mmJSON file of the N, C-alpha and C atoms, coordinates in Angstrom:
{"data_MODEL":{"atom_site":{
"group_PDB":["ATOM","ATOM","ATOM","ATOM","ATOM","ATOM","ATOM","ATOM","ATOM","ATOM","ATOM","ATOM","ATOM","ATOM","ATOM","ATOM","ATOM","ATOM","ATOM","ATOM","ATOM","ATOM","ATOM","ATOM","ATOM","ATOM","ATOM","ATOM","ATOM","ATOM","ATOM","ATOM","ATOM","ATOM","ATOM","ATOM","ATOM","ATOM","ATOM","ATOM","ATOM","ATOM","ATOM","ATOM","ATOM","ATOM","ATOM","ATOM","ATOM","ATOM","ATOM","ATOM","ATOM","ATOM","ATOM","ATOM","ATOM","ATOM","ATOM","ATOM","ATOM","ATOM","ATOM","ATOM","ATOM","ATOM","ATOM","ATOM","ATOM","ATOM","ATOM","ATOM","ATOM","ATOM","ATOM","ATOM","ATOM","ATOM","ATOM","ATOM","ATOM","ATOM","ATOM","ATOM","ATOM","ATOM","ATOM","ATOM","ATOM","ATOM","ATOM","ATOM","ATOM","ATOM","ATOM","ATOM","ATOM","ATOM","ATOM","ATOM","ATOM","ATOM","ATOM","ATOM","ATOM","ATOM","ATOM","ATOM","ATOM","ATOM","ATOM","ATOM","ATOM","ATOM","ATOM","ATOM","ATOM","ATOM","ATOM","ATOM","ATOM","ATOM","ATOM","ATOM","ATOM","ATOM","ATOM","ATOM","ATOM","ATOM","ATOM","ATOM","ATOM","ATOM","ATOM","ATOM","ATOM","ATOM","ATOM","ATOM","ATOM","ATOM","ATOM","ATOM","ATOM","ATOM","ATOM","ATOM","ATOM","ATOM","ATOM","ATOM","ATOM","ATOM","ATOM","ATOM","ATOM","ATOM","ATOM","ATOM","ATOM","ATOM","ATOM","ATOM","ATOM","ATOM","ATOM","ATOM","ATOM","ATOM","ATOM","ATOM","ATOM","ATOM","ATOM","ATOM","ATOM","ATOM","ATOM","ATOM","ATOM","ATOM","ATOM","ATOM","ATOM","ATOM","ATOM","ATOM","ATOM","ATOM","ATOM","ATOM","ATOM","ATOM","ATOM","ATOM","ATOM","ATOM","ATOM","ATOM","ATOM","ATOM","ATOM","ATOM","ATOM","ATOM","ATOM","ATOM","ATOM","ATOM","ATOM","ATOM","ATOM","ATOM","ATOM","ATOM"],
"id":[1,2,3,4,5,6,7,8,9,10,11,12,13,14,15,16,17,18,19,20,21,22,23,24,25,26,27,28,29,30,31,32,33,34,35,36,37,38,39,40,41,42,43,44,45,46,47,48,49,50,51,52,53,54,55,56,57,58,59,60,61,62,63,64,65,66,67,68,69,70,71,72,73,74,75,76,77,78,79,80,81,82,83,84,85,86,87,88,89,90,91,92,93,94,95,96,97,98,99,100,101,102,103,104,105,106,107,108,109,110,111,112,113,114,115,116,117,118,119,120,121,122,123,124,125,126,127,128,129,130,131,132,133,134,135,136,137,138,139,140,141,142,143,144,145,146,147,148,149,150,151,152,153,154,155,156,157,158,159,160,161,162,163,164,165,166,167,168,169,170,171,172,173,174,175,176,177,178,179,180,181,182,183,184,185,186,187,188,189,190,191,192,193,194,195,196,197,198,199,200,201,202,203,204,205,206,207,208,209,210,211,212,213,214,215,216],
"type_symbol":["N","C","C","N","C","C","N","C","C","N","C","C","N","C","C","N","C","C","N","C","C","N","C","C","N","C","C","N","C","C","N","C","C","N","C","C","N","C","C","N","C","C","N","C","C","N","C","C","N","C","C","N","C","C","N","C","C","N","C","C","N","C","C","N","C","C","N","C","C","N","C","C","N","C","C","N","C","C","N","C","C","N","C","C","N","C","C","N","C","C","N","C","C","N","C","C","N","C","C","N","C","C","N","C","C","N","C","C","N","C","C","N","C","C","N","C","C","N","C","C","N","C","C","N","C","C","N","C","C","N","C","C","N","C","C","N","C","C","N","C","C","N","C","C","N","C","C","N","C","C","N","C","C","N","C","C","N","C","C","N","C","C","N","C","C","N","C","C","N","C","C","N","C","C","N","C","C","N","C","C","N","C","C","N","C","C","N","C","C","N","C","C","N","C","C","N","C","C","N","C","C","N","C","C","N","C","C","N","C","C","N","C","C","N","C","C"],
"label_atom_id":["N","CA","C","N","CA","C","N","CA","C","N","CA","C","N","CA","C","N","CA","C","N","CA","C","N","CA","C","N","CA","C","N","CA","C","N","CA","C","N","CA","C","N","CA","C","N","CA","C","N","CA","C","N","CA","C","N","CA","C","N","CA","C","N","CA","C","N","CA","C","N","CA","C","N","CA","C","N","CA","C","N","CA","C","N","CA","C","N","CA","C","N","CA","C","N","CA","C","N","CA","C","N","CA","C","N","CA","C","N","CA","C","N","CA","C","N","CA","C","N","CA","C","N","CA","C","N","CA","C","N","CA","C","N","CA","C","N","CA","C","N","CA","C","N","CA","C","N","CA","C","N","CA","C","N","CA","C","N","CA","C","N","CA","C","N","CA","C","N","CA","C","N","CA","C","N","CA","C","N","CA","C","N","CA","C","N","CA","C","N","CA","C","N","CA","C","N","CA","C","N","CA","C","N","CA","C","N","CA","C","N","CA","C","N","CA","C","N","CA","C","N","CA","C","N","CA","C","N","CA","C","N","CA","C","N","CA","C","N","CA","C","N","CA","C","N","CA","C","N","CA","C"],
"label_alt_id":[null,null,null,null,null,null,null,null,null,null,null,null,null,null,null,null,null,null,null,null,null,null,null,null,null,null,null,null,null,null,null,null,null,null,null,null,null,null,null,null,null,null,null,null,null,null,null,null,null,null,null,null,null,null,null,null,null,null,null,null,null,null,null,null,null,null,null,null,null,null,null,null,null,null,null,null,null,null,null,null,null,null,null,null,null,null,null,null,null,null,null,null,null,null,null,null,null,null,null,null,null,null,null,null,null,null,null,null,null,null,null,null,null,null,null,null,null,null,null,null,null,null,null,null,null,null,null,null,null,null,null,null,null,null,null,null,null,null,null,null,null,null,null,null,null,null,null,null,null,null,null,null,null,null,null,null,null,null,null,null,null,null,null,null,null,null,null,null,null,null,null,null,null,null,null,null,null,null,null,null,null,null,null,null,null,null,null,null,null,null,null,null,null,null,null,null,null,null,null,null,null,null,null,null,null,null,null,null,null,null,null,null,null,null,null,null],
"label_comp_id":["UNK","UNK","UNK","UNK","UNK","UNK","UNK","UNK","UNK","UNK","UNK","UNK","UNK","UNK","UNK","UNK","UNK","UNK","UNK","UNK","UNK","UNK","UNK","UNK","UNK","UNK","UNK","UNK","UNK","UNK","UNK","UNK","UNK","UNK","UNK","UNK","UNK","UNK","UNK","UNK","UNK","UNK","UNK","UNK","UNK","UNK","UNK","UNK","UNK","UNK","UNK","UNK","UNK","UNK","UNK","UNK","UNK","UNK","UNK","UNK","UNK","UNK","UNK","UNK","UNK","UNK","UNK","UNK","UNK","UNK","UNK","UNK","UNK","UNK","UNK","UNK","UNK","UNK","UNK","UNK","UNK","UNK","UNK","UNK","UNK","UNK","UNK","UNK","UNK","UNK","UNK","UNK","UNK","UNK","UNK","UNK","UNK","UNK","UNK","UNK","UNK","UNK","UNK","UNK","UNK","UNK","UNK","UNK","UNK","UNK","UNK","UNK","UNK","UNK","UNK","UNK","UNK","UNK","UNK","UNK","UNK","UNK","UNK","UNK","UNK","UNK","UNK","UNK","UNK","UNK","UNK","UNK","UNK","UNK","UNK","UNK","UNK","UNK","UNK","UNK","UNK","UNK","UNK","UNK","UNK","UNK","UNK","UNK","UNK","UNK","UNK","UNK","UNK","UNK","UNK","UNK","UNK","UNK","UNK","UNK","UNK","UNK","UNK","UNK","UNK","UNK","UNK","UNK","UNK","UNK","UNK","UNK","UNK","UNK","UNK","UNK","UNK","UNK","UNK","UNK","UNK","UNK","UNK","UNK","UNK","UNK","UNK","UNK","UNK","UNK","UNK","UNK","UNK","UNK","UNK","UNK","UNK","UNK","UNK","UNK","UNK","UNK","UNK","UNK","UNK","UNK","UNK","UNK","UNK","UNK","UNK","UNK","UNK","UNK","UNK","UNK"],
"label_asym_id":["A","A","A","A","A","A","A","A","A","A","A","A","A","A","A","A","A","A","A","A","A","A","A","A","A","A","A","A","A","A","A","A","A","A","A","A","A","A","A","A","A","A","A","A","A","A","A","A","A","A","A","A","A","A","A","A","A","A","A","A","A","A","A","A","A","A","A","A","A","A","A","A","A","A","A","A","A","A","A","A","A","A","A","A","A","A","A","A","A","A","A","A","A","A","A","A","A","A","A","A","A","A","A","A","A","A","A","A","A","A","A","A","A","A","A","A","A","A","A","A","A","A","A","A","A","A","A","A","A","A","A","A","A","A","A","A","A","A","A","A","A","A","A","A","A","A","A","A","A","A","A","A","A","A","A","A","A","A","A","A","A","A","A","A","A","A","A","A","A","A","A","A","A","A","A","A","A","A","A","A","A","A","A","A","A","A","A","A","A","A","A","A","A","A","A","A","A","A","A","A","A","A","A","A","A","A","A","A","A","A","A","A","A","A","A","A"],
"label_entity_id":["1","1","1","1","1","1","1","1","1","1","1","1","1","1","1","1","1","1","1","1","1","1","1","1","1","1","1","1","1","1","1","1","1","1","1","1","1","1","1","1","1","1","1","1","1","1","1","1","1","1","1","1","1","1","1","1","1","1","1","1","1","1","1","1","1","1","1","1","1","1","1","1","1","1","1","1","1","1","1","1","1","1","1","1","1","1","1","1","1","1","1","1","1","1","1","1","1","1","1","1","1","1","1","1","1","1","1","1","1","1","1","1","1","1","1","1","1","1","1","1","1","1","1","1","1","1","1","1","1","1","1","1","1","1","1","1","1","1","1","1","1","1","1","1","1","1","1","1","1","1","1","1","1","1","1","1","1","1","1","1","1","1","1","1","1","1","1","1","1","1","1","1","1","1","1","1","1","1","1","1","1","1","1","1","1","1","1","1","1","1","1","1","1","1","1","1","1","1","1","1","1","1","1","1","1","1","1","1","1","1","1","1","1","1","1","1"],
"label_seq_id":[1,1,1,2,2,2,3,3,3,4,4,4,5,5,5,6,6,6,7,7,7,8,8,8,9,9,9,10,10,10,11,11,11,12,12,12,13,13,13,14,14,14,15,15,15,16,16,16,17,17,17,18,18,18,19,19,19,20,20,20,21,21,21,22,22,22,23,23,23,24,24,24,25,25,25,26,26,26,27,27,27,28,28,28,29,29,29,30,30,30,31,31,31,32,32,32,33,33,33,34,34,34,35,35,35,36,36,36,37,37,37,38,38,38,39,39,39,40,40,40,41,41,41,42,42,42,43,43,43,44,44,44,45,45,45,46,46,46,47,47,47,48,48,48,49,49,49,50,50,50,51,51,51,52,52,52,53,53,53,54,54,54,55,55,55,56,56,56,57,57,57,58,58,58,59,59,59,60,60,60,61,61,61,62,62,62,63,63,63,64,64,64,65,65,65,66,66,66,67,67,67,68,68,68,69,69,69,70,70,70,71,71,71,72,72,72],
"pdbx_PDB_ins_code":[null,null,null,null,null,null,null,null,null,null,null,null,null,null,null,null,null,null,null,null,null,null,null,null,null,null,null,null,null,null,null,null,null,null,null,null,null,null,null,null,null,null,null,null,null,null,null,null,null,null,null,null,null,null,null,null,null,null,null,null,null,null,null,null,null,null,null,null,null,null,null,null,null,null,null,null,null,null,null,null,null,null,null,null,null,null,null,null,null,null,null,null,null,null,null,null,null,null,null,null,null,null,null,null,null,null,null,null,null,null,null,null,null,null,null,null,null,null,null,null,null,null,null,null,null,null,null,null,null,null,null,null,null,null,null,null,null,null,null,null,null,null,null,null,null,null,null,null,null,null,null,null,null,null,null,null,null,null,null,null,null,null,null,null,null,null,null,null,null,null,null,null,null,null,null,null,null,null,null,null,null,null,null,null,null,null,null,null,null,null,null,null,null,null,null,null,null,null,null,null,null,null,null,null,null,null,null,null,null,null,null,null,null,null,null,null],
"Cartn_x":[-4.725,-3.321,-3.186,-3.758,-3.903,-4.389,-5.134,-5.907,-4.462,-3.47,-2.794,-1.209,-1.269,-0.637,-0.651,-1.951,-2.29,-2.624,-2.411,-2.007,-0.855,0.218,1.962,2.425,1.491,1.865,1.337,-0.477,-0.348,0.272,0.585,1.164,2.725,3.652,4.93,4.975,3.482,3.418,3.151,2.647,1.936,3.56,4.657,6.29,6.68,6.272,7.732,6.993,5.541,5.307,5.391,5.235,5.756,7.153,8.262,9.354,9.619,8.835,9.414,8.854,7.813,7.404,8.189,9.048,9.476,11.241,11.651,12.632,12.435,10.99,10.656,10.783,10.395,9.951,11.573,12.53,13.234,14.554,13.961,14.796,14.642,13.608,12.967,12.912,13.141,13.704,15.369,15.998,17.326,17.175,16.413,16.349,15.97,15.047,14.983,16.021,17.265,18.071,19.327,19.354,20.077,19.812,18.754,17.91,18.391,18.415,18.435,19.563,20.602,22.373,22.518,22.552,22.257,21.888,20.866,20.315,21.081,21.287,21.953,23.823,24.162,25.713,25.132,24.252,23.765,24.028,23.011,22.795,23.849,25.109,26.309,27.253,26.916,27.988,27.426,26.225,25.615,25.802,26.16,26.421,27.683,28.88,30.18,30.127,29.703,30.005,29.102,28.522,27.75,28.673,29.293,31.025,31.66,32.132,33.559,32.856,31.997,31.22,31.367,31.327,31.23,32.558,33.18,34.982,35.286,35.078,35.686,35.602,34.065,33.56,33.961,34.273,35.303,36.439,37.064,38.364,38.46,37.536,37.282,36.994,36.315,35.856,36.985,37.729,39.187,40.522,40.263,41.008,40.665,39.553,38.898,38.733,39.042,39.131,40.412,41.265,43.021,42.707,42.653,43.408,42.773,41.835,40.939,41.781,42.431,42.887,44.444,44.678,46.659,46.302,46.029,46.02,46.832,47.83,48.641,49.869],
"Cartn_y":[-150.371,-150.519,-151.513,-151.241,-152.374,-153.498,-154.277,-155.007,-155.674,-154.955,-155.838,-155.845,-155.365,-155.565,-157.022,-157.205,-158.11,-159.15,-159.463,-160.299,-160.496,-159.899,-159.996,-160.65,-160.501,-160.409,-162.71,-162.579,-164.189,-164.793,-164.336,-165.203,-165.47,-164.28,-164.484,-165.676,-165.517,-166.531,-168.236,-168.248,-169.542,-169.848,-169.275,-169.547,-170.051,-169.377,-170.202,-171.272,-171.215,-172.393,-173.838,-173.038,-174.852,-174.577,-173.891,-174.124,-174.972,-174.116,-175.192,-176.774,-176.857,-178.501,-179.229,-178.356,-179.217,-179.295,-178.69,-179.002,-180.118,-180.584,-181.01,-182.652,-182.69,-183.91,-184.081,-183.173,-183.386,-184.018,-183.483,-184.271,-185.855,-186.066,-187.355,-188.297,-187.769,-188.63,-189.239,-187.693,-188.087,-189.273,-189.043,-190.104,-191.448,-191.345,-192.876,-193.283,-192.466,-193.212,-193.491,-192.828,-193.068,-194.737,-194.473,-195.868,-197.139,-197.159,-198.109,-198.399,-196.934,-197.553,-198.431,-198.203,-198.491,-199.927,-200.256,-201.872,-202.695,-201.813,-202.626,-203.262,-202.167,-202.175,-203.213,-203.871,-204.454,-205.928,-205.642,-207.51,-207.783,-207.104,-207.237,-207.745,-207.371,-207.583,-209.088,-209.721,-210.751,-211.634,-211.626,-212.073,-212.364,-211.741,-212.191,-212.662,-212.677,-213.669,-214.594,-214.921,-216.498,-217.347,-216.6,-217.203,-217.37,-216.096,-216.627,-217.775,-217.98,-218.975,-220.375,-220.305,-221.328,-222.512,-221.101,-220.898,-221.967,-221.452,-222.085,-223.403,-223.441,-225.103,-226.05,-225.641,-226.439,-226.786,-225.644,-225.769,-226.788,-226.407,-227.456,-229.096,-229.007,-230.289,-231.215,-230.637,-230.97,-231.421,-230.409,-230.948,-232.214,-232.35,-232.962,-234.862,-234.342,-235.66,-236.145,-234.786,-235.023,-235.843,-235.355,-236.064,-237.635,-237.553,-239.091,-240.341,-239.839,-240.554,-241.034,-239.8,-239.938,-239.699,-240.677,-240.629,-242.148,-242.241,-243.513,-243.339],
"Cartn_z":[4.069,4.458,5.608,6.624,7.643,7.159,6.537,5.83,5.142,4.497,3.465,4.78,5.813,7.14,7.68,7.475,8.409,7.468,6.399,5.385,5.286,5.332,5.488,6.263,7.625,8.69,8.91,8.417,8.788,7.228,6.096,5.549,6.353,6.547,7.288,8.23,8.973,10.112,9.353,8.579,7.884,7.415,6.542,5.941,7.198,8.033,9.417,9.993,10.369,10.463,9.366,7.904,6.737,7.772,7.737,7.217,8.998,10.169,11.263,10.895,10.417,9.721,9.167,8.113,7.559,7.754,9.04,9.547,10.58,11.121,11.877,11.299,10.095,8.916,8.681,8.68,7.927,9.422,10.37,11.314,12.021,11.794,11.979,10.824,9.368,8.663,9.182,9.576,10.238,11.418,12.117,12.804,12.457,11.454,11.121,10.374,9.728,8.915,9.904,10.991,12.293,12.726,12.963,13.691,12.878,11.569,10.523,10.589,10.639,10.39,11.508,12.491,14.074,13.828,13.39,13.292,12.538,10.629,10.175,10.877,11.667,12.434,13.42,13.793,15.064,14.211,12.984,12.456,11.623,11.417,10.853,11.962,12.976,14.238,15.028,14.69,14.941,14.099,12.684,11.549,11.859,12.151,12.621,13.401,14.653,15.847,15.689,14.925,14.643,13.583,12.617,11.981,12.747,13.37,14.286,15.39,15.944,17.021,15.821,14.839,14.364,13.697,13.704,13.415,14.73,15.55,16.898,16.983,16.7,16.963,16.71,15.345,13.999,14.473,14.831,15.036,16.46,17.558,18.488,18.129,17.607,16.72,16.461,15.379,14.983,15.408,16.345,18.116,18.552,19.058,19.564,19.262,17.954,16.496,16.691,16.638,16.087,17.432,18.778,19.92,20.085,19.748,20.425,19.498,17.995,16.936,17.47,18.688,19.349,20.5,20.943,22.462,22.981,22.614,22.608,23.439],
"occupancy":[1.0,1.0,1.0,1.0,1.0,1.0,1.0,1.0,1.0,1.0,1.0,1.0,1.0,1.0,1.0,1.0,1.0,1.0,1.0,1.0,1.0,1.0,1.0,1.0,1.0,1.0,1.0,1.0,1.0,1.0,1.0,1.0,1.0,1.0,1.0,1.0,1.0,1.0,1.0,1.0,1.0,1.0,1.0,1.0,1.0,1.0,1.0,1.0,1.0,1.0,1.0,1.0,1.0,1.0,1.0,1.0,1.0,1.0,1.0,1.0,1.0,1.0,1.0,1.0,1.0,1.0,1.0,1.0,1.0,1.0,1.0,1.0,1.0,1.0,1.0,1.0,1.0,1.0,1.0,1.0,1.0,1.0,1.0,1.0,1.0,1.0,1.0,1.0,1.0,1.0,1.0,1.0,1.0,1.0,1.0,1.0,1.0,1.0,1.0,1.0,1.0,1.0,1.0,1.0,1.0,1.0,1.0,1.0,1.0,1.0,1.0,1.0,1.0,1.0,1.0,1.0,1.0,1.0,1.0,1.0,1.0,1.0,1.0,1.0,1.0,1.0,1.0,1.0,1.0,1.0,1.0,1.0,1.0,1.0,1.0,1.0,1.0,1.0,1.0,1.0,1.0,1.0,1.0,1.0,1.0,1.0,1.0,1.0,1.0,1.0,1.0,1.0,1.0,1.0,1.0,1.0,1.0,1.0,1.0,1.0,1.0,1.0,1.0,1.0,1.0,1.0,1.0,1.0,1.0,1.0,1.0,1.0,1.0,1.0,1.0,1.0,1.0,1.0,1.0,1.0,1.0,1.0,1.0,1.0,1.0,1.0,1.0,1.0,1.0,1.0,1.0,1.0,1.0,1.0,1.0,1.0,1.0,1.0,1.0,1.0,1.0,1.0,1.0,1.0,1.0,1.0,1.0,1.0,1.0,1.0,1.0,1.0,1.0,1.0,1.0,1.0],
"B_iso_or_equiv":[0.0,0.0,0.0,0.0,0.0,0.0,0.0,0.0,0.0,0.0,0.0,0.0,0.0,0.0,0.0,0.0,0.0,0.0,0.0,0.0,0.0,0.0,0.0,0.0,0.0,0.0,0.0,0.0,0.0,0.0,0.0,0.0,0.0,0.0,0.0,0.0,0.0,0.0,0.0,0.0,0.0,0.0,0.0,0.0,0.0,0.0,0.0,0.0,0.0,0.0,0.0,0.0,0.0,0.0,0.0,0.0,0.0,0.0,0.0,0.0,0.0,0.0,0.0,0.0,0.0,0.0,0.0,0.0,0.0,0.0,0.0,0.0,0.0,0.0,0.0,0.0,0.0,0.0,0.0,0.0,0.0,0.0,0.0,0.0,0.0,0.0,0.0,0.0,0.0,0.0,0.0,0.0,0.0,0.0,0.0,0.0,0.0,0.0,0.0,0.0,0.0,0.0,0.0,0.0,0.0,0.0,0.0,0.0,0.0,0.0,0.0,0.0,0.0,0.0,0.0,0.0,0.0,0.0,0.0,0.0,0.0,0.0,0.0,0.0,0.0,0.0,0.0,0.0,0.0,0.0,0.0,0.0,0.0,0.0,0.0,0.0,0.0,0.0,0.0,0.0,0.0,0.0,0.0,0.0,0.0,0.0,0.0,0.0,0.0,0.0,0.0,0.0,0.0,0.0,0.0,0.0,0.0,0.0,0.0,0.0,0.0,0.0,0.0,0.0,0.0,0.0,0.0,0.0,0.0,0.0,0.0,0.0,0.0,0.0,0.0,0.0,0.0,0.0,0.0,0.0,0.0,0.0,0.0,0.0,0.0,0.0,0.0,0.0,0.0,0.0,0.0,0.0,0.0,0.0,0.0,0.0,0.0,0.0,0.0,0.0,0.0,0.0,0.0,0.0,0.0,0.0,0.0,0.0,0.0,0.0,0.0,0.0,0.0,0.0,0.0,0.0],
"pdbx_formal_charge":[null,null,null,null,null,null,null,null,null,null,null,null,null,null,null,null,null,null,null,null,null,null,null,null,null,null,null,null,null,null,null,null,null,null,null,null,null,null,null,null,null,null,null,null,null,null,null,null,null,null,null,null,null,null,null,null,null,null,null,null,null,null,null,null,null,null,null,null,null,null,null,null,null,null,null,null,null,null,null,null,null,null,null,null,null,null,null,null,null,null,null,null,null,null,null,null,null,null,null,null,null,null,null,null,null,null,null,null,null,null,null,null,null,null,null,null,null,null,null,null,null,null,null,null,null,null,null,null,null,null,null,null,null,null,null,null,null,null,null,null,null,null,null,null,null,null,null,null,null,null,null,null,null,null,null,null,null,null,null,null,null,null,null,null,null,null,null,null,null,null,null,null,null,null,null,null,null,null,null,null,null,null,null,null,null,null,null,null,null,null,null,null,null,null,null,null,null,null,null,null,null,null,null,null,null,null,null,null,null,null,null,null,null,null,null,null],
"auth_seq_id":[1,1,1,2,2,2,3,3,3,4,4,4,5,5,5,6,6,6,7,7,7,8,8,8,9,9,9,10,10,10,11,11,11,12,12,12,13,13,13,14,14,14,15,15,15,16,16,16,17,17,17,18,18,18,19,19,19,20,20,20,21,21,21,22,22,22,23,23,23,24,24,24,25,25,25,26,26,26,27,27,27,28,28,28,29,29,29,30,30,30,31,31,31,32,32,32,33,33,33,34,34,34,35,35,35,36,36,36,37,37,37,38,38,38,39,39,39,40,40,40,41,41,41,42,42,42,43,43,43,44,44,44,45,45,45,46,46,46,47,47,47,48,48,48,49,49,49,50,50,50,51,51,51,52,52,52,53,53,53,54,54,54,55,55,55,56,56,56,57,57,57,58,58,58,59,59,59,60,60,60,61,61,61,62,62,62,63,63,63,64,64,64,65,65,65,66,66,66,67,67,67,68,68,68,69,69,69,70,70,70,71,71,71,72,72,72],
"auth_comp_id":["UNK","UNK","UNK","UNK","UNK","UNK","UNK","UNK","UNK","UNK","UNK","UNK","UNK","UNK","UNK","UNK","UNK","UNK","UNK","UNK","UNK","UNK","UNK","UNK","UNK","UNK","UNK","UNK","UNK","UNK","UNK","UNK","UNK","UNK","UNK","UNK","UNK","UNK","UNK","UNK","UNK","UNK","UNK","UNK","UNK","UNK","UNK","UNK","UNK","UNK","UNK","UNK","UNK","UNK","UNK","UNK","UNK","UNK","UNK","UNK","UNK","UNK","UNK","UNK","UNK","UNK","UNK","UNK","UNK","UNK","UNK","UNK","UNK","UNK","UNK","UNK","UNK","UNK","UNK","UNK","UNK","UNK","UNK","UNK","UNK","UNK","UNK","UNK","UNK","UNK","UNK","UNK","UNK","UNK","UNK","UNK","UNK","UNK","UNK","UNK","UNK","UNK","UNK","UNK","UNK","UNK","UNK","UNK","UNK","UNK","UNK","UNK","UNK","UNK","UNK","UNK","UNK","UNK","UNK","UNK","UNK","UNK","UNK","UNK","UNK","UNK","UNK","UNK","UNK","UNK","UNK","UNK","UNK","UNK","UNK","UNK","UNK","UNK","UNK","UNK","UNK","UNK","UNK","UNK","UNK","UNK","UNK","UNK","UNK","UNK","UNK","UNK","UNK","UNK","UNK","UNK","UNK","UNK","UNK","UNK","UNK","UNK","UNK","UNK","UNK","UNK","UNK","UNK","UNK","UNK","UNK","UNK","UNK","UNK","UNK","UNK","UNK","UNK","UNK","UNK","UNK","UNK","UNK","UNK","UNK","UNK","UNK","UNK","UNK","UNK","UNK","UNK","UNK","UNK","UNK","UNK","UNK","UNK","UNK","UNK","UNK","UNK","UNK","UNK","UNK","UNK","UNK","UNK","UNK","UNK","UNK","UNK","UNK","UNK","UNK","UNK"],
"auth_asym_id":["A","A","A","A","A","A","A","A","A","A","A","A","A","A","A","A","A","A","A","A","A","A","A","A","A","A","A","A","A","A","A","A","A","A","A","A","A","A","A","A","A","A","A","A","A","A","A","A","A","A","A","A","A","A","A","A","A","A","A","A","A","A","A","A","A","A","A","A","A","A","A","A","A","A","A","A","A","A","A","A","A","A","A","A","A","A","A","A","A","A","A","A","A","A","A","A","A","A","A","A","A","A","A","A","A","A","A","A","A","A","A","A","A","A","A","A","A","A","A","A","A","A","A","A","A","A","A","A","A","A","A","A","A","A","A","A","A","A","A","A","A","A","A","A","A","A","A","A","A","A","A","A","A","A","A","A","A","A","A","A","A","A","A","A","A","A","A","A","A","A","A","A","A","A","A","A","A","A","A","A","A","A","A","A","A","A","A","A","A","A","A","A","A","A","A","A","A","A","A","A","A","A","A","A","A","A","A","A","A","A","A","A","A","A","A","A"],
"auth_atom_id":["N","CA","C","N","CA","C","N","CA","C","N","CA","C","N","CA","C","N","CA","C","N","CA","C","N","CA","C","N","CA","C","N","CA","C","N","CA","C","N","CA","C","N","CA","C","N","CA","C","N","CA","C","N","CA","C","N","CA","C","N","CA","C","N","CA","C","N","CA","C","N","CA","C","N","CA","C","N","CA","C","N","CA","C","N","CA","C","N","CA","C","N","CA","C","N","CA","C","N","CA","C","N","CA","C","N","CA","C","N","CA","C","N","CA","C","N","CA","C","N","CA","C","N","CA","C","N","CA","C","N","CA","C","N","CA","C","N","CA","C","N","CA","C","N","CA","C","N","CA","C","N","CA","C","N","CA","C","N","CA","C","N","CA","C","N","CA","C","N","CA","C","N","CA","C","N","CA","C","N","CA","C","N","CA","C","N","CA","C","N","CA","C","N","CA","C","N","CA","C","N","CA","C","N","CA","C","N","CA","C","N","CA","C","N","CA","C","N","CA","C","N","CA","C","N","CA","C","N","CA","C","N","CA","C","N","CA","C","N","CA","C","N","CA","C","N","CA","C","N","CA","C"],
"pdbx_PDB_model_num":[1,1,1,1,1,1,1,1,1,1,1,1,1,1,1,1,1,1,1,1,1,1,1,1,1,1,1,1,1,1,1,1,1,1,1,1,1,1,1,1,1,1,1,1,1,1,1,1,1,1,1,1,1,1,1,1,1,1,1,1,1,1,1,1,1,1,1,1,1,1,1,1,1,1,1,1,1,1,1,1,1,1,1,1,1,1,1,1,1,1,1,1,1,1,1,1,1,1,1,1,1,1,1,1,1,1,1,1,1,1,1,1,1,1,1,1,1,1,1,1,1,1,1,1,1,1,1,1,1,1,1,1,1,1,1,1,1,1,1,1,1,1,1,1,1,1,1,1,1,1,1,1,1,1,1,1,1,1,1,1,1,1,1,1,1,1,1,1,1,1,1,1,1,1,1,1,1,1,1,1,1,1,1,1,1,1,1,1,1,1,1,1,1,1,1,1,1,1,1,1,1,1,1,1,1,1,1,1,1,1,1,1,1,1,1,1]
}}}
């Protein structure tokens, strides 16, 4: 009886230790898909301000053209 006690007892212990593992695995996947959104929101927001930076230039440029052509 003690014998199948103490079998209950370390399998019970062996279930909570998988199951803290694999809450453990399963939160650090969370984190890496955190990390990723995070980067991809980073090189999307670098991706626009290298358009709009380039937007400007143009539009500076253009200016720059129009006036030198009327400066009379």
């Amino acid at each position: 009886m003690k014998e199948a006690k103490r079998e209950a007892r370390a399998a019970a212990r062996a279930r909570r230790e998988a199951e803290r593992m694999a809450r453990a695995q399963a939160r650090e996947v969370a984190r890496a898909r955190k990390r990723e959104r995070i980067r991809a929101r980073e090189r999307e927001a670098a991706r626009v301000d290298a358009m709009l930076t380039m937007i400007a230039m143009t539009i500076c440029a253009i200016i720059c053209t129009w006036r030198r052509g009327h400066n009379d």
